[in-house]
């Protein structure tokens, strides 16, 4: 009897212990879940540490990339000086070695840097001065090619592409602002814009030789003397040739460069001293916007025409004359592209090659007409 009574009395105790263990286990699981939830909430609400580490890492990578990129191009850059017969420096700019062969190194720069003289020299990054020979230049593209003795070449720049670079990407320039004293100056910025159409002019009295060029825009500091130097990406590849900057009291940090692809299209011609042949129609033209000149030429514009290019003269034996165009006609479009200034006219015309056929829209006696013109070269 005692054994039976003892066995019946322990049953409630075992159930009570199991209940306590179950409660304890539930408390532990709840505490774990609560702790994990708090940690997740904290990481989402306070990402400062993670963001800081990521930012520092990116900064280090950028600095290292910049150093490597500068090393890749720095010794290819030289200060270019045009010297008078008495040794006076007439003008200075920047250039860079883009190629070499067994005898020579070849240097690209801006035409406006070297077009004022025949005696040209270069100051290298090691401060040695070398003689440069001007092979050819083109004022419209503002490009010039010079050569130097290959034994003086310290480095050849890597030629890249501007086509795939994005607005906001980091760029830098290497140049000689204010001359050889500050040669090797590096300035950093970003690509501010692509495919800008910039109109420049060499107006002098009634003569207006204006033209449009396609350029890259950057906010990297550009000063007199930087002209002709390389605009470089973080891979150390030249993607443009520093050409000019917008100077205005209201403007800051607007520099421009010739896309490297445009320059490389012409280097073979310039190396050989050949004139770059561009298509012509054989016309003398005026802007309809230039009211003073129109008045001087006694030009009357039809009321239904508000913009275009006035043909002052159509030369006999040239494409425009062969296509039926006459003096007094007003050209308004080339292959459907509207032209309102002489600069736009040249820009559209120079998209094509000698021998190409283009459609010209024009007005005569207030009536719109269309004709096809086969482009020729200058005689």
XYZ file of C-alpha atoms in Angstrom:
379
model
C 0.000 0.000 0.000
C 2.821 2.406 0.888
C 4.415 2.030 -2.581
C 1.142 2.836 -4.281
C 0.587 5.948 -2.176
C 4.154 7.164 -2.747
C 3.868 6.827 -6.526
C 0.579 8.761 -6.677
C 1.989 11.667 -4.587
C 5.063 12.371 -6.960
C 2.992 12.798 -10.161
C 1.905 16.430 -9.505
C 5.506 17.407 -8.658
C 6.819 16.223 -12.061
C 4.120 18.153 -13.910
C 4.958 21.329 -11.936
C 8.684 21.060 -12.792
C 7.940 20.558 -16.511
C 5.690 23.631 -16.470
C 8.421 25.772 -14.914
C 10.973 24.556 -17.507
C 8.603 25.358 -20.349
C 8.015 28.882 -19.023
C 11.775 29.408 -18.681
C 12.383 28.254 -22.232
C 9.692 30.596 -23.568
C 11.242 33.539 -21.673
C 14.686 32.765 -23.160
C 13.283 32.584 -26.723
C 11.359 35.847 -26.272
C 14.462 37.574 -24.915
C 16.534 36.358 -27.893
C 13.897 37.512 -30.372
C 13.616 40.901 -28.672
C 17.400 41.358 -28.683
C 17.672 40.463 -32.364
C 14.851 42.857 -33.196
C 16.497 45.702 -31.287
C 19.826 45.108 -33.062
C 18.126 45.151 -36.492
C 16.250 48.358 -35.666
C 19.434 50.025 -34.456
C 21.379 49.084 -37.591
C 18.640 50.520 -39.843
C 18.072 53.670 -37.812
C 21.789 54.355 -37.214
C 23.816 53.468 -40.352
C 26.546 56.047 -39.595
C 29.351 53.609 -38.945
C 28.739 51.555 -42.079
C 28.367 54.644 -44.301
C 31.506 56.207 -42.876
C 33.596 53.113 -43.563
C 32.288 52.886 -47.122
C 32.989 56.575 -47.791
C 36.538 56.369 -46.465
C 37.192 53.327 -48.641
C 35.941 55.094 -51.781
C 38.055 58.163 -51.008
C 41.199 56.050 -50.759
C 40.465 54.319 -54.050
C 39.893 57.668 -55.791
C 43.154 59.140 -54.476
C 45.126 56.093 -55.537
C 43.487 56.149 -58.972
C 44.296 59.838 -59.354
C 47.960 59.289 -58.466
C 48.257 56.422 -60.943
C 46.486 58.415 -63.658
C 48.774 61.423 -63.174
C 51.854 59.202 -63.338
C 50.572 57.741 -66.602
C 50.507 61.105 -68.411
C 52.601 63.611 -66.445
C 55.953 63.205 -68.246
C 54.251 63.283 -71.660
C 53.208 66.908 -71.080
C 55.434 69.845 -71.992
C 55.248 73.617 -71.876
C 55.347 75.033 -75.398
C 56.977 78.413 -76.014
C 57.059 80.497 -79.183
C 60.304 82.489 -79.197
C 61.250 85.594 -81.184
C 64.577 86.017 -82.969
C 66.020 87.853 -79.962
C 64.982 85.090 -77.548
C 61.861 86.780 -76.192
C 58.956 84.458 -75.447
C 56.040 85.617 -77.601
C 53.451 83.159 -76.335
C 53.237 79.929 -74.396
C 50.873 77.032 -73.930
C 50.835 73.312 -73.304
C 51.144 70.201 -75.437
C 51.572 66.463 -74.992
C 53.333 63.636 -76.784
C 50.683 61.391 -78.340
C 52.914 59.159 -80.501
C 56.496 58.376 -81.467
C 58.477 56.422 -84.042
C 62.162 55.557 -84.450
C 63.140 59.177 -85.094
C 60.551 61.531 -83.644
C 58.020 62.135 -80.934
C 54.770 63.822 -82.019
C 53.113 66.556 -79.983
C 49.519 67.802 -80.079
C 48.569 71.313 -79.042
C 46.232 74.160 -80.044
C 46.833 76.024 -83.278
C 46.468 79.372 -81.516
C 49.427 78.483 -79.276
C 51.952 78.154 -82.133
C 50.509 80.036 -85.114
C 52.310 83.295 -84.219
C 55.864 82.116 -84.845
C 58.233 79.604 -86.412
C 60.744 79.229 -83.587
C 59.073 76.866 -81.115
C 60.580 75.114 -78.111
C 59.307 72.820 -75.392
C 60.104 72.589 -71.696
C 59.849 69.003 -70.455
C 58.845 67.794 -66.992
C 62.564 67.335 -66.143
C 63.067 71.040 -67.025
C 65.088 70.264 -70.170
C 64.355 72.544 -73.132
C 64.022 70.908 -76.551
C 63.505 72.170 -80.081
C 60.095 71.615 -81.696
C 59.242 71.660 -85.398
C 55.766 72.731 -86.458
C 54.453 70.206 -88.991
C 50.961 71.559 -89.573
C 48.044 73.387 -87.997
C 44.377 74.028 -88.668
C 42.702 77.162 -87.348
C 39.139 75.864 -87.626
C 39.738 72.861 -85.346
C 42.388 74.815 -83.377
C 44.807 71.902 -83.657
C 48.528 71.746 -84.376
C 51.087 68.946 -84.559
C 54.782 69.386 -83.777
C 57.655 66.938 -83.621
C 60.699 66.521 -81.406
C 63.724 64.258 -81.356
C 62.683 60.828 -80.069
C 65.627 60.737 -77.646
C 64.008 63.615 -75.740
C 60.654 61.851 -75.313
C 60.093 60.984 -71.647
C 56.646 59.444 -72.007
C 53.857 58.953 -74.551
C 50.327 59.718 -73.404
C 47.638 57.062 -73.676
C 44.834 58.143 -76.005
C 41.353 57.302 -74.709
C 37.790 58.111 -75.718
C 35.310 60.758 -74.609
C 32.285 58.860 -75.896
C 31.624 56.674 -72.842
C 32.536 59.126 -70.096
C 29.556 60.347 -68.070
C 28.685 63.823 -66.809
C 29.946 64.054 -63.229
C 32.972 61.799 -63.754
C 36.248 63.032 -62.301
C 38.765 64.564 -64.713
C 42.031 66.433 -64.408
C 44.287 68.601 -66.529
C 48.057 68.923 -66.681
C 49.409 72.163 -68.044
C 51.578 75.241 -67.784
C 49.325 78.089 -66.606
C 51.143 81.406 -66.965
C 54.115 79.720 -68.652
C 57.021 77.452 -67.762
C 57.256 78.761 -64.189
C 54.112 76.805 -63.310
C 54.582 73.942 -65.783
C 53.274 70.594 -64.574
C 50.310 72.114 -62.754
C 47.536 69.584 -62.149
C 43.936 70.738 -61.673
C 40.996 68.504 -60.824
C 37.320 68.754 -61.699
C 34.435 66.881 -63.280
C 32.893 66.541 -66.700
C 30.283 69.291 -66.579
C 28.769 68.704 -70.009
C 29.158 66.794 -73.275
C 28.567 67.742 -76.895
C 28.390 71.462 -76.181
C 28.147 73.557 -79.333
C 30.261 76.622 -78.677
C 30.362 79.540 -81.093
C 33.583 81.480 -81.400
C 34.384 84.406 -83.617
C 37.312 86.283 -85.100
C 35.249 89.303 -86.063
C 37.122 92.308 -87.405
C 35.068 95.235 -88.609
C 32.627 93.956 -91.215
C 34.433 90.617 -91.475
C 32.831 87.975 -89.281
C 34.675 84.650 -89.371
C 32.592 82.841 -86.774
C 32.262 79.104 -86.395
C 30.842 76.467 -84.077
C 32.858 73.703 -82.433
C 31.705 70.684 -80.448
C 33.443 70.588 -77.069
C 33.528 68.946 -73.652
C 32.814 71.181 -70.663
C 34.695 70.905 -67.363
C 34.993 72.882 -64.136
C 38.673 71.990 -63.706
C 40.660 75.216 -63.335
C 41.960 76.418 -66.705
C 44.227 79.442 -67.023
C 46.174 81.125 -69.845
C 48.920 78.661 -70.740
C 46.772 75.552 -70.228
C 45.706 75.673 -73.883
C 46.702 72.533 -75.768
C 47.153 70.386 -72.683
C 45.438 67.055 -72.021
C 42.099 66.552 -70.297
C 42.475 63.152 -68.621
C 40.167 60.577 -67.006
C 40.907 58.432 -63.939
C 42.308 55.693 -66.137
C 45.055 58.110 -67.164
C 43.784 58.318 -70.755
C 43.557 61.601 -72.659
C 39.921 62.260 -73.566
C 40.217 65.880 -74.674
C 42.522 68.785 -75.499
C 42.081 71.830 -73.313
C 41.197 74.668 -75.636
C 39.538 77.648 -73.968
C 37.453 78.931 -71.094
C 34.485 81.245 -70.815
C 35.677 84.515 -69.307
C 33.011 86.678 -67.710
C 32.597 88.386 -64.348
C 29.377 86.419 -63.846
C 30.853 83.035 -64.820
C 33.090 80.708 -62.846
C 34.579 77.347 -63.772
C 33.506 76.917 -67.392
C 36.365 75.419 -69.374
C 36.193 73.576 -72.675
C 38.172 70.888 -74.455
C 38.226 69.406 -77.951
C 37.104 65.747 -77.840
C 40.157 63.587 -78.497
C 38.362 61.644 -81.250
C 37.902 64.835 -83.269
C 41.573 65.674 -82.906
C 42.828 62.216 -83.877
C 40.764 62.362 -87.065
C 43.117 65.057 -88.367
C 46.582 64.209 -87.005
C 47.613 62.252 -90.115
C 46.973 65.317 -92.268
C 48.722 67.658 -89.868
C 51.761 65.390 -89.448
C 52.276 65.583 -93.208
C 51.667 69.317 -93.342
C 48.614 68.830 -95.529
C 45.755 71.303 -95.612
C 42.532 69.803 -94.295
C 40.063 69.833 -97.161
C 36.549 70.877 -96.225
C 33.555 70.964 -98.532
C 32.461 74.243 -100.112
C 29.422 75.484 -102.000
C 31.107 78.529 -103.503
C 29.073 81.288 -101.866
C 29.662 84.496 -99.919
C 27.199 84.718 -97.038
C 25.761 87.035 -94.397
C 23.680 86.487 -91.268
C 20.161 87.855 -91.417
C 20.699 88.837 -87.780
C 23.388 91.354 -88.747
C 21.075 94.257 -89.573
C 23.866 96.802 -89.993
C 25.666 94.755 -92.640
C 22.375 93.953 -94.399
C 21.597 97.664 -94.539
C 25.074 98.370 -95.892
C 24.517 95.821 -98.667
C 21.001 97.188 -99.266
C 19.439 93.800 -98.556
C 15.650 93.587 -98.212
C 14.346 90.557 -96.305
C 10.887 89.128 -97.148
C 8.384 89.511 -94.319
C 7.760 85.767 -94.090
C 11.501 85.022 -93.539
C 12.867 85.728 -90.071
C 16.180 83.812 -90.115
C 18.662 82.257 -92.502
C 21.813 82.875 -94.524
C 21.782 85.562 -97.207
C 23.778 84.752 -100.350
C 25.687 87.910 -101.205
C 27.414 86.238 -104.143
C 27.265 82.825 -105.816
C 30.504 82.016 -107.611
C 30.202 80.656 -111.141
C 31.487 77.132 -111.643
C 30.966 76.107 -108.024
C 28.369 73.680 -106.553
C 25.841 76.329 -105.474
C 25.773 77.890 -108.926
C 25.539 74.483 -110.595
C 22.541 73.671 -108.341
C 20.705 76.830 -109.430
C 21.284 79.030 -106.377
C 21.600 82.764 -107.038
C 22.698 85.924 -105.270
C 19.873 87.157 -103.053
C 18.654 83.673 -102.115
C 18.274 82.927 -98.418
C 19.349 79.466 -97.239
C 17.377 78.251 -94.200
C 18.385 74.573 -93.865
C 20.937 71.956 -94.939
C 19.608 68.399 -95.058
C 16.707 69.506 -92.878
C 18.902 71.089 -90.195
C 17.975 74.719 -89.621
C 20.718 77.328 -90.067
C 20.300 80.827 -88.658
C 23.896 82.107 -88.547
C 27.001 81.762 -90.688
C 28.530 79.725 -87.865
C 25.648 77.244 -87.991
C 25.919 77.132 -91.783
C 29.590 76.121 -91.597
C 28.948 73.647 -88.791
C 26.280 71.829 -90.789
C 28.276 72.005 -94.017
C 31.457 70.627 -92.414
C 29.630 67.520 -91.248
C 29.961 66.297 -94.820
C 32.810 65.385 -97.107
C 33.872 66.559 -100.544
C 31.664 64.813 -103.103
C 28.637 64.396 -100.802
C 25.194 65.504 -101.989
C 23.181 67.692 -99.595
C 19.650 69.063 -99.762
C 19.473 72.846 -99.411
C 16.290 74.663 -98.461
C 16.173 78.295 -99.542
C 13.861 81.246 -100.183
C 13.689 83.234 -103.416
C 11.215 86.072 -103.848
C 9.468 84.992 -100.654
C 8.871 81.430 -101.869
C 10.475 78.331 -100.321
C 12.455 76.050 -102.659
C 14.667 72.958 -102.384
C 17.710 71.953 -104.426
C 20.471 69.343 -104.205
C 24.076 70.520 -104.062
C 27.096 68.275 -104.686
C 29.877 69.546 -102.444
C 33.303 70.351 -103.851
C 36.689 71.251 -102.371
C 38.486 74.574 -102.365
C 40.502 75.149 -105.510
